[in-house]
CSV table of C-alpha atoms in Angstrom, one decimal:
chain,number,residue,atom,x,y,z
S,1,MET,CA,9.7,13.2,-26.4
S,2,THR,CA,11.5,16.5,-25.7
S,3,ARG,CA,14.3,16.3,-28.0
S,4,THR,CA,11.4,14.3,-30.7
S,5,LEU,CA,9.7,17.1,-31.0
S,6,LEU,CA,11.7,19.5,-31.3
S,7,ALA,CA,13.6,18.2,-34.0
S,8,ALA,CA,9.8,17.3,-35.9
S,9,ALA,CA,9.7,21.0,-35.5
S,10,SER,CA,13.4,21.6,-37.4
S,11,ALA,CA,12.3,19.4,-39.4
S,12,ILE,CA,9.1,20.6,-40.1
S,13,ALA,CA,10.6,24.7,-40.4
S,14,LEU,CA,13.4,22.7,-42.8
S,15,LEU,CA,11.0,22.0,-45.5
S,16,ALA,CA,9.5,24.8,-45.5
S,17,LEU,CA,13.0,27.3,-46.0
S,18,GLY,CA,13.2,24.6,-48.3
S,19,ALA,CA,10.1,25.0,-50.2
S,20,CYS,CA,11.6,29.1,-50.1
S,21,GLY,CA,15.1,28.6,-51.5
S,22,ASP,CA,13.1,26.8,-54.4
S,23,ASP,CA,11.3,30.0,-55.2
S,24,GLN,CA,13.9,32.6,-55.4
S,25,GLY,CA,11.5,35.0,-57.1
S,26,GLY,CA,9.8,36.7,-54.5
S,27,GLY,CA,8.3,34.5,-51.9
S,28,SER,CA,5.4,34.1,-53.4
S,29,ARG,CA,4.5,30.1,-51.8
S,30,GLY,CA,4.6,31.9,-48.3
S,31,GLY,CA,8.5,31.5,-47.5
S,32,ARG,CA,11.2,34.1,-48.5
S,33,SER,CA,13.9,34.0,-50.6
S,34,GLY,CA,16.3,37.0,-48.7
S,35,VAL,CA,19.0,37.3,-46.2
S,36,TRP,CA,17.5,38.3,-42.9
S,37,ALA,CA,19.4,39.7,-40.0
S,38,ALA,CA,18.1,41.5,-37.3
S,39,GLY,CA,19.9,42.9,-33.9
S,40,SER,CA,21.5,46.0,-32.8
S,41,SER,CA,22.0,48.8,-33.2
S,42,THR,CA,25.3,49.5,-33.5
S,43,VAL,CA,25.8,46.7,-35.9
S,44,PHE,CA,23.1,47.6,-38.1
S,45,PRO,CA,25.0,50.2,-39.8
S,46,PHE,CA,27.7,47.6,-41.0
S,47,THR,CA,24.9,45.0,-42.0
S,48,THR,CA,23.2,47.5,-43.8
S,49,ARG,CA,26.6,48.2,-45.9
S,50,VAL,CA,27.3,45.0,-46.8
S,51,ALA,CA,23.8,43.3,-47.5
S,52,GLU,CA,24.2,47.4,-50.3
S,53,ASN,CA,27.0,45.8,-51.6
S,54,PHE,CA,26.9,42.1,-51.9
S,55,ALA,CA,23.2,43.8,-53.2
S,56,ARG,CA,24.1,45.2,-55.1
S,57,GLY,CA,27.9,42.1,-56.6
S,58,SER,CA,24.6,39.2,-56.5
S,59,GLY,CA,21.5,40.1,-58.2
S,60,GLY,CA,20.2,38.4,-55.9
S,61,ALA,CA,16.6,39.8,-53.6
S,62,ALA,CA,18.2,42.7,-51.3
S,63,PRO,CA,18.9,41.5,-47.1
S,64,ARG,CA,16.3,43.2,-45.2
S,65,VAL,CA,17.7,44.1,-41.9
S,66,GLU,CA,16.8,45.1,-39.1
S,67,SER,CA,17.3,47.1,-35.9
S,68,LEU,CA,16.0,45.6,-32.5
S,69,GLY,CA,18.7,45.3,-29.8
S,70,THR,CA,21.4,42.7,-29.0
S,71,GLY,CA,18.6,41.3,-27.0
S,72,GLY,CA,15.3,41.6,-29.3
S,73,GLY,CA,17.3,40.3,-32.5
S,74,ILE,CA,18.8,37.0,-30.9
S,75,GLN,CA,14.8,36.1,-29.3
S,76,ALA,CA,13.5,36.4,-32.5
S,77,PHE,CA,16.7,34.8,-33.5
S,78,CYS,CA,16.3,32.1,-31.2
S,79,LYS,CA,12.6,31.7,-31.6
S,80,GLY,CA,13.6,28.6,-34.2
S,81,VAL,CA,15.0,27.4,-37.7
S,82,GLY,CA,12.4,28.2,-41.0
S,83,PRO,CA,11.4,31.5,-42.1
S,84,ASP,CA,9.9,33.1,-40.6
S,85,THR,CA,12.7,33.7,-37.8
S,86,PRO,CA,16.3,35.5,-38.3
S,87,ASP,CA,19.4,33.9,-40.4
S,88,ILE,CA,21.7,36.6,-38.3
S,89,ALA,CA,22.0,38.2,-35.4
S,90,ASN,CA,23.4,40.5,-35.2
S,91,ALA,CA,25.3,42.0,-31.7
S,92,SER,CA,27.2,44.4,-29.8
S,93,ARG,CA,28.3,42.5,-27.3
S,94,ARG,CA,28.0,38.5,-26.7
S,95,MET,CA,25.5,35.6,-27.1
S,96,LYS,CA,24.9,35.1,-23.2
S,97,LYS,CA,24.0,31.5,-21.9
S,98,SER,CA,20.4,31.6,-21.0
S,99,GLU,CA,20.0,32.8,-24.8
S,100,PHE,CA,22.0,30.2,-25.7
S,101,GLU,CA,20.1,27.9,-24.1
S,102,LEU,CA,16.9,29.7,-25.3
S,103,CYS,CA,18.6,28.4,-29.1
S,104,ARG,CA,18.2,25.1,-28.1
S,105,ASN,CA,15.2,24.2,-26.4
S,106,ASN,CA,13.7,26.4,-29.5
S,107,GLY,CA,16.1,23.4,-31.9
S,108,VAL,CA,18.5,26.3,-33.0
S,109,THR,CA,21.5,23.7,-32.0
S,110,GLU,CA,24.1,24.5,-34.4
S,111,ILE,CA,25.3,28.4,-34.3
S,112,VAL,CA,28.5,30.0,-36.1
S,113,GLU,CA,29.5,33.4,-33.1
S,114,LEU,CA,31.4,35.4,-35.8
S,115,LYS,CA,32.8,38.3,-34.2
S,116,ILE,CA,33.5,41.6,-36.4
S,117,GLY,CA,35.2,44.0,-35.4
S,118,TYR,CA,35.1,46.1,-32.8
S,119,ASP,CA,33.8,49.3,-31.1
S,120,GLY,CA,33.9,52.0,-28.2
S,121,LEU,CA,31.1,53.7,-26.6
S,122,VAL,CA,31.6,57.3,-26.1
S,123,VAL,CA,30.6,59.5,-23.6
S,124,ALA,CA,29.7,63.3,-25.5
S,125,THR,CA,28.8,66.3,-25.7
S,126,ALA,CA,27.5,69.1,-27.9
S,127,ILE,CA,30.7,70.1,-30.4
S,128,ASP,CA,30.5,73.4,-28.1
S,129,ALA,CA,29.8,71.6,-24.5
S,130,PRO,CA,32.3,72.5,-21.9
S,131,ASN,CA,34.9,69.8,-21.2
S,132,TYR,CA,34.2,66.9,-18.7
S,133,ARG,CA,37.6,64.4,-17.9
S,134,PHE,CA,35.7,61.6,-16.0
S,135,GLU,CA,37.6,59.6,-13.6
S,136,GLY,CA,37.4,56.8,-11.3
S,137,ASP,CA,34.1,56.7,-9.5
S,138,ASP,CA,32.2,59.2,-11.5
S,139,PHE,CA,29.8,57.4,-13.7
S,140,TYR,CA,29.1,55.4,-10.7
S,141,LEU,CA,28.1,57.9,-8.2
S,142,ALA,CA,26.6,59.9,-11.2
S,143,LEU,CA,23.9,57.1,-12.0
S,144,ALA,CA,23.3,54.4,-9.6
S,145,LYS,CA,20.3,54.5,-8.2
S,146,GLU,CA,21.6,53.8,-4.3
S,147,VAL,CA,25.1,55.2,-3.5
S,148,PRO,CA,26.8,55.1,0.0
S,149,GLY,CA,25.5,57.6,2.8
S,150,PRO,CA,26.3,58.4,6.0
S,151,GLY,CA,27.1,55.8,8.2
S,152,GLY,CA,28.0,53.2,5.0
S,153,ALA,CA,24.5,52.5,4.1
S,154,PHE,CA,22.9,52.6,0.2
S,155,ILE,CA,20.6,55.5,-0.3
S,156,ALA,CA,18.3,56.6,-3.0
S,157,ASN,CA,21.4,58.5,-5.3
S,158,PRO,CA,21.7,63.2,-3.7
S,159,ASN,CA,23.4,63.9,-6.8
S,160,ARG,CA,21.9,66.4,-9.4
S,161,ALA,CA,24.9,67.9,-11.2
S,162,TRP,CA,28.2,66.5,-12.2
S,163,ASN,CA,30.1,68.2,-10.1
S,164,GLN,CA,28.2,67.2,-6.7
S,165,VAL,CA,30.3,64.0,-8.3
S,166,ASN,CA,33.5,65.7,-9.0
S,167,PRO,CA,34.5,68.6,-7.9
S,168,ASN,CA,37.2,69.0,-11.2
S,169,LEU,CA,33.4,68.7,-13.5
S,170,PRO,CA,31.2,71.4,-15.0
S,171,ALA,CA,28.5,72.5,-12.7
S,172,THR,CA,26.0,71.0,-15.5
S,173,ARG,CA,23.1,69.0,-14.2
S,174,ILE,CA,23.1,65.1,-14.9
S,175,MET,CA,21.0,64.3,-17.6
S,176,VAL,CA,22.2,61.1,-20.1
S,177,TYR,CA,20.6,59.7,-22.9
S,178,GLY,CA,21.7,56.2,-23.3
S,179,PRO,CA,20.6,52.9,-24.6
S,180,PRO,CA,17.3,51.0,-23.6
S,181,PRO,CA,17.5,47.6,-21.4
S,182,THR,CA,17.2,45.3,-25.4
S,183,SER,CA,20.4,47.3,-26.7
S,184,GLY,CA,23.7,45.3,-26.2
S,185,THR,CA,24.8,48.9,-25.8
S,186,ARG,CA,23.0,49.1,-22.6
S,187,ASP,CA,24.7,45.3,-21.8
S,188,SER,CA,28.5,46.6,-22.8
S,189,TRP,CA,27.9,50.1,-21.1
S,190,LEU,CA,26.9,49.0,-17.4
S,191,GLU,CA,30.0,46.1,-17.5
S,192,LEU,CA,32.5,48.3,-18.8
S,193,ALA,CA,31.5,51.8,-17.6
S,194,MET,CA,29.0,51.0,-14.3
S,195,ALA,CA,31.1,48.5,-12.8
S,196,PRO,CA,34.5,49.5,-13.4
S,197,SER,CA,33.8,52.9,-11.7
S,198,ALA,CA,31.7,51.4,-8.7
S,199,GLU,CA,34.7,49.6,-7.9
S,200,ALA,CA,36.8,52.9,-7.8
S,201,VAL,CA,34.4,53.3,-4.6
S,202,PRO,CA,36.3,51.1,-1.4
S,203,GLN,CA,32.8,50.0,-0.3
S,204,LEU,CA,32.3,49.1,-3.3
S,205,ALA,CA,35.4,47.2,-4.2
S,206,ALA,CA,35.3,44.9,-1.0
S,207,LEU,CA,31.3,44.7,-1.8
S,208,ALA,CA,32.7,42.5,-5.6
S,209,GLY,CA,35.1,40.4,-3.5
S,210,SER,CA,32.3,39.2,-0.8
S,211,ASP,CA,28.9,39.6,-1.7
S,212,PRO,CA,29.2,39.5,-6.2
S,213,GLY,CA,25.4,39.6,-6.7
S,214,ARG,CA,25.0,41.9,-4.0
S,215,PHE,CA,27.8,44.1,-5.9
S,216,GLU,CA,26.1,43.3,-8.9
S,217,ALA,CA,22.9,45.0,-8.3
S,218,LEU,CA,23.8,48.3,-7.7
S,219,ALA,CA,26.6,48.9,-9.6
S,220,HIS,CA,24.0,47.4,-12.4
S,221,THR,CA,21.2,49.3,-11.6
S,222,LEU,CA,20.4,52.5,-13.4
S,223,ARG,CA,18.3,55.8,-11.5
S,224,GLU,CA,15.1,56.1,-12.3
S,225,ASP,CA,14.2,60.0,-11.6
S,226,GLY,CA,15.4,61.8,-15.0
S,227,ALA,CA,19.7,61.9,-14.7
S,228,TRP,CA,18.9,58.0,-16.2
S,229,ILE,CA,17.3,58.2,-19.6
S,230,ASP,CA,15.9,55.6,-22.0
S,231,ALA,CA,16.5,57.2,-25.4
S,232,GLY,CA,15.6,54.3,-28.2
S,233,GLU,CA,17.6,51.9,-29.8
S,234,ASN,CA,18.5,54.8,-32.0
S,235,ASP,CA,21.8,55.9,-31.7
S,236,ASN,CA,21.3,58.8,-34.2
S,237,ALA,CA,18.7,60.3,-32.9
S,238,ILE,CA,20.4,60.6,-29.5
S,239,VAL,CA,23.1,62.3,-31.1
S,240,GLN,CA,20.2,64.1,-32.5
S,241,THR,CA,18.7,65.2,-28.6
S,242,LEU,CA,22.6,66.5,-27.5
S,243,THR,CA,22.7,69.4,-29.6
S,244,ARG,CA,19.2,70.2,-29.5
S,245,THR,CA,19.0,69.6,-25.6
S,246,PRO,CA,21.8,71.9,-23.4
S,247,GLY,CA,23.7,69.8,-20.7
S,248,SER,CA,23.1,66.5,-21.9
S,249,ILE,CA,25.3,63.7,-22.4
S,250,GLY,CA,24.7,60.7,-24.4
S,251,ALA,CA,26.4,57.1,-24.6
S,252,PHE,CA,26.9,55.6,-27.7
S,253,GLY,CA,28.7,53.4,-30.5
S,254,TYR,CA,32.2,55.3,-31.6
S,255,SER,CA,30.9,54.5,-35.1
S,256,PHE,CA,28.6,57.3,-34.4
S,257,LEU,CA,30.4,60.1,-33.2
S,258,GLU,CA,32.7,60.1,-36.1
S,259,GLN,CA,29.8,60.6,-38.5
S,260,ASN,CA,28.4,63.1,-36.7
S,261,SER,CA,31.7,65.0,-35.5
S,262,ASP,CA,31.0,68.1,-36.8
S,263,LYS,CA,27.9,67.9,-34.1
S,264,VAL,CA,29.8,65.6,-31.1
S,265,LYS,CA,32.7,65.6,-29.9
S,266,ALA,CA,33.4,62.5,-27.0
S,267,HIS,CA,35.1,63.0,-23.3
S,268,SER,CA,38.5,61.1,-21.9
S,269,VAL,CA,38.1,58.8,-19.6
S,270,ASN,CA,40.4,57.9,-17.4
S,271,GLY,CA,42.8,59.9,-19.3
S,272,VAL,CA,42.2,57.8,-22.1
S,273,MET,CA,40.4,59.5,-25.7
S,274,PRO,CA,38.4,56.9,-27.5
S,275,SER,CA,39.9,56.4,-31.5
S,276,PRO,CA,40.6,53.4,-33.2
S,277,GLU,CA,44.0,53.0,-32.4
S,278,THR,CA,42.8,53.3,-28.3
S,279,ILE,CA,39.8,51.1,-28.9
S,280,ALA,CA,41.7,48.7,-30.7
S,281,SER,CA,44.2,48.6,-27.9
S,282,GLY,CA,41.8,48.2,-24.9
S,283,ALA,CA,43.2,51.3,-23.9
S,284,TYR,CA,40.2,52.7,-23.4
S,285,PRO,CA,38.1,51.4,-21.3
S,286,ILE,CA,35.3,51.6,-23.0
S,287,SER,CA,35.5,49.6,-25.9
S,288,ARG,CA,34.2,46.4,-27.1
S,289,SER,CA,33.7,43.6,-29.2
S,290,MET,CA,31.2,43.2,-32.1
S,291,PHE,CA,29.4,40.0,-33.5
S,292,ILE,CA,27.5,37.9,-35.5
S,293,TYR,CA,25.7,34.9,-34.7
S,294,VAL,CA,24.8,32.5,-37.6
S,295,LYS,CA,22.1,29.8,-37.9
S,296,LYS,CA,23.8,26.7,-40.0
S,297,ALA,CA,20.2,25.5,-40.5
S,298,HIS,CA,20.2,28.6,-42.7
S,299,ILE,CA,23.7,28.2,-44.8
S,300,GLY,CA,22.6,26.1,-48.6
S,301,VAL,CA,18.2,26.3,-47.7
S,302,ILE,CA,17.7,30.5,-47.8
S,303,PRO,CA,19.8,31.7,-51.4
S,304,GLY,CA,23.3,34.0,-51.0
S,305,LEU,CA,23.5,33.1,-47.4
S,306,LYS,CA,26.8,31.7,-47.1
S,307,GLU,CA,28.4,34.1,-49.7
S,308,PHE,CA,27.0,37.5,-47.6
S,309,VAL,CA,28.5,36.1,-44.5
S,310,LEU,CA,31.6,36.0,-46.2
S,311,GLU,CA,30.9,38.9,-48.4
S,312,TYR,CA,31.0,40.3,-44.7
S,313,MET,CA,33.7,38.8,-43.5
S,314,SER,CA,36.2,38.8,-45.9
S,315,ASP,CA,39.2,42.3,-46.5
S,316,ALA,CA,37.4,43.9,-48.6
S,317,ALA,CA,34.1,44.6,-46.1
S,318,ALA,CA,35.6,44.0,-42.1
S,319,GLY,CA,40.0,45.0,-42.9
S,320,ARG,CA,42.3,47.5,-42.4
S,321,GLY,CA,41.2,49.8,-45.6
S,322,GLY,CA,37.8,48.7,-46.0
S,323,TYR,CA,34.4,49.8,-46.1
S,324,LEU,CA,32.8,49.2,-43.0
S,325,GLN,CA,35.6,50.8,-41.2
S,326,ASP,CA,34.9,54.3,-42.9
S,327,ARG,CA,31.6,53.3,-41.0
S,328,GLY,CA,33.1,53.4,-38.7
S,329,LEU,CA,34.2,49.3,-37.5
S,330,VAL,CA,37.4,49.5,-36.0
S,331,PRO,CA,39.3,45.8,-37.6
S,332,LEU,CA,40.4,43.5,-36.0
S,333,PRO,CA,43.8,42.2,-36.6
S,334,ALA,CA,44.8,40.9,-40.2
S,335,ALA,CA,44.9,37.6,-38.5
S,336,ASP,CA,42.3,37.5,-35.8
S,337,LEU,CA,39.7,38.5,-39.2
S,338,ALA,CA,42.1,35.7,-41.5
S,339,ALA,CA,41.4,33.7,-38.1
S,340,GLN,CA,36.8,34.6,-37.8
S,341,ARG,CA,37.3,33.8,-42.2
S,342,ALA,CA,38.0,30.4,-41.8
S,343,LEU,CA,35.0,29.5,-38.7
S,344,ALA,CA,33.0,31.4,-41.4
S,345,SER,CA,34.1,29.2,-44.4
S,346,ALA,CA,34.2,25.9,-42.0
S,347,LEU,CA,30.7,26.6,-40.5
S,348,THR,CA,32.2,26.3,-36.8
S,349,PRO,CA,29.2,26.2,-34.5
S,350,MET,CA,30.0,27.8,-31.4
S,351,ALA,CA,30.3,26.3,-28.3
S,352,SER,CA,27.9,26.7,-25.1
S,353,PRO,CA,29.3,30.9,-23.7
S,354,GLU,CA,30.4,30.6,-19.9
């Protein structure tokens, strides 16, 4: 019964999409004629650049690109099929199983997952700040809400300055501006920075084996006393904050570092500096893959959607030396990009995430 209702709802939505596809002049009948992408603030400048290039080359409606955060974009994408939902979700992490199931429950049953390249999360300061060399358990001991105390019990984090965490770090206040919970960048920070840092603490390493749920709760729960500050979805705003707030540190995507290298600088993590080479190879510890998710039901109905996706995955855009590399995207190896382009051409739906 539920599947029948979903199928009927999807059919009605597709009829509405068909009306908007016939009305390519601007959607006067309530539909829309342009591509709509929403999601990650990190992927936003890449998709915006493709949209600009696509609009110039096609002469059609300019794609609409929104920065809602990875979680917000996927939520909007998964609301259903029809002109009131995005065609593409931008994501700075893979879609979660729970999100895939939300899509499926709302009738979004064929989703094409495309990896567009890599990005790294940098830990940065104003360019005139002292140098930090982060290593081991530094991030966990500085930013976790609870840390091991005397006798082994977990206590509210007492550390106020970086040199209390590690005597080799500057004696500056712990004050890190980073992405909010809706952001894929926040998820990446927890998975790639906080969890490995927690595992560098013997007590937490033991807990990771004996009680993974408890380990994750401790490693992923950030302080709420001002040491960690949710700074919104706009990474450029974090960059501006670093230049105005002495002693502050920011966590954001590598592409924003490249665009603001005259104002801010990155710091090493476990002895490795972020660069296109160390991010692509995985040598830099806080590196990640970037994705777009395409709603197959909208292909052939939203004018230009497939062409937009193929432009995104082209060598001219996502390849080495392409215009997205100029925006800070670290390209996939040529063979990997060709494989992703084949998925885009065939519109091969993804399997459920594990």
